[in-house]
Amino acid sequence: MTPDHGELLYEGKAKRIYASAMADRVLVEFKDDATAFNARKRARMEHKGRLNCQISARLFELLEEEGVPTHYLGLAADEETWMMVKRVEIIPLEVVLRNIAAGSLCRETPIRAGTAIEPALLDLYYKDDALGDPLLTQARLRLLGVADDARLSAIEKLARKVNAVLVPFLAGIDLQLVDFKLELGISKNGDLLLADEISPDTCRLWDSRIEDSNDRILDKDRFRKDLGGVMDAYGEVFKRVQGACPNPRNYL
Ligand code: ADP
Ligand code: MG
């Protein structure tokens, strides 16, 4: 059953955002659509919405317990692809933290894939599909005025805290957190909150039980690289996360 919702406020590549009965809360519906390379590659993948919603819910709860403020309020009880969140004004930055070199870092620099990065590398991208989410320099960040220095240091602190919570948690279920992308927003009260989602769409996760550099991939790189078994990989991540965090809270 679809939860009671108001008007569709925004439809993105992977989720729909709906108004709720309260102005400061919105409902998020996770879709079965997969996109990569700025939506130049697309597919429908059955169960993806449910898996990403359920994985995200549990990771948001874990982060909340560890003191990271997030937008998450709870799952919609009998609808596995919906969650209630605090409405925020999204800061137009994709905040990427890298523990191991992969993806664009290896295409754009001579750093070899798989190289450990210590301390983790923070990369900020300007969130704008039409511009292809370009990597920002410090100077361009200032020029754009997306966030002042105080906010930027709060963003970095929050991203590093997320990493400090997720790395050991995921290592405990034999998942290596290679890198991840966060979106942050400002709530009605002016609080900086972790928003959007945390899922195999937005994290690179490697199975530490497997040596082979393709077989170990349990995230959207399976889709990007046409490796097959995309939903089996997301399902495996869900199974392990659920084993460690069985009962996420319900909102409705
Ligand atoms: P996109 O195609 O832009 O990646 P998604 O399909 O991921 O979009 O849909 C989610 C959209 O909703 C994103 O633009 C994201 O920034 C935004 N969003 C995420 N969390 C919140 C929130 N708590 N309040 C308002 N907007 C949000
Ligand atoms: Mg998105």
GROMACS .gro file of C-alpha atoms and ligand atoms in nm, residues 13-15 127 181 183 196-197, ligand 2:
model
    9
   13LYS     CA    1   1.709   0.962  -1.139
   14ALA     CA    2   1.667   0.719  -0.850
   15LYS     CA    3   1.401   0.863  -0.620
  127LYS     CA    4   2.594   1.900  -0.807
  181LYS     CA    5   2.923   1.025  -0.202
  183GLU     CA    6   2.462   1.501   0.002
  196ASP     CA    7   1.976   1.178   0.032
  197GLU     CA    8   2.080   0.810   0.053
  254MG      MG    9   2.077   1.110  -0.658
   0.00000   0.00000   0.00000
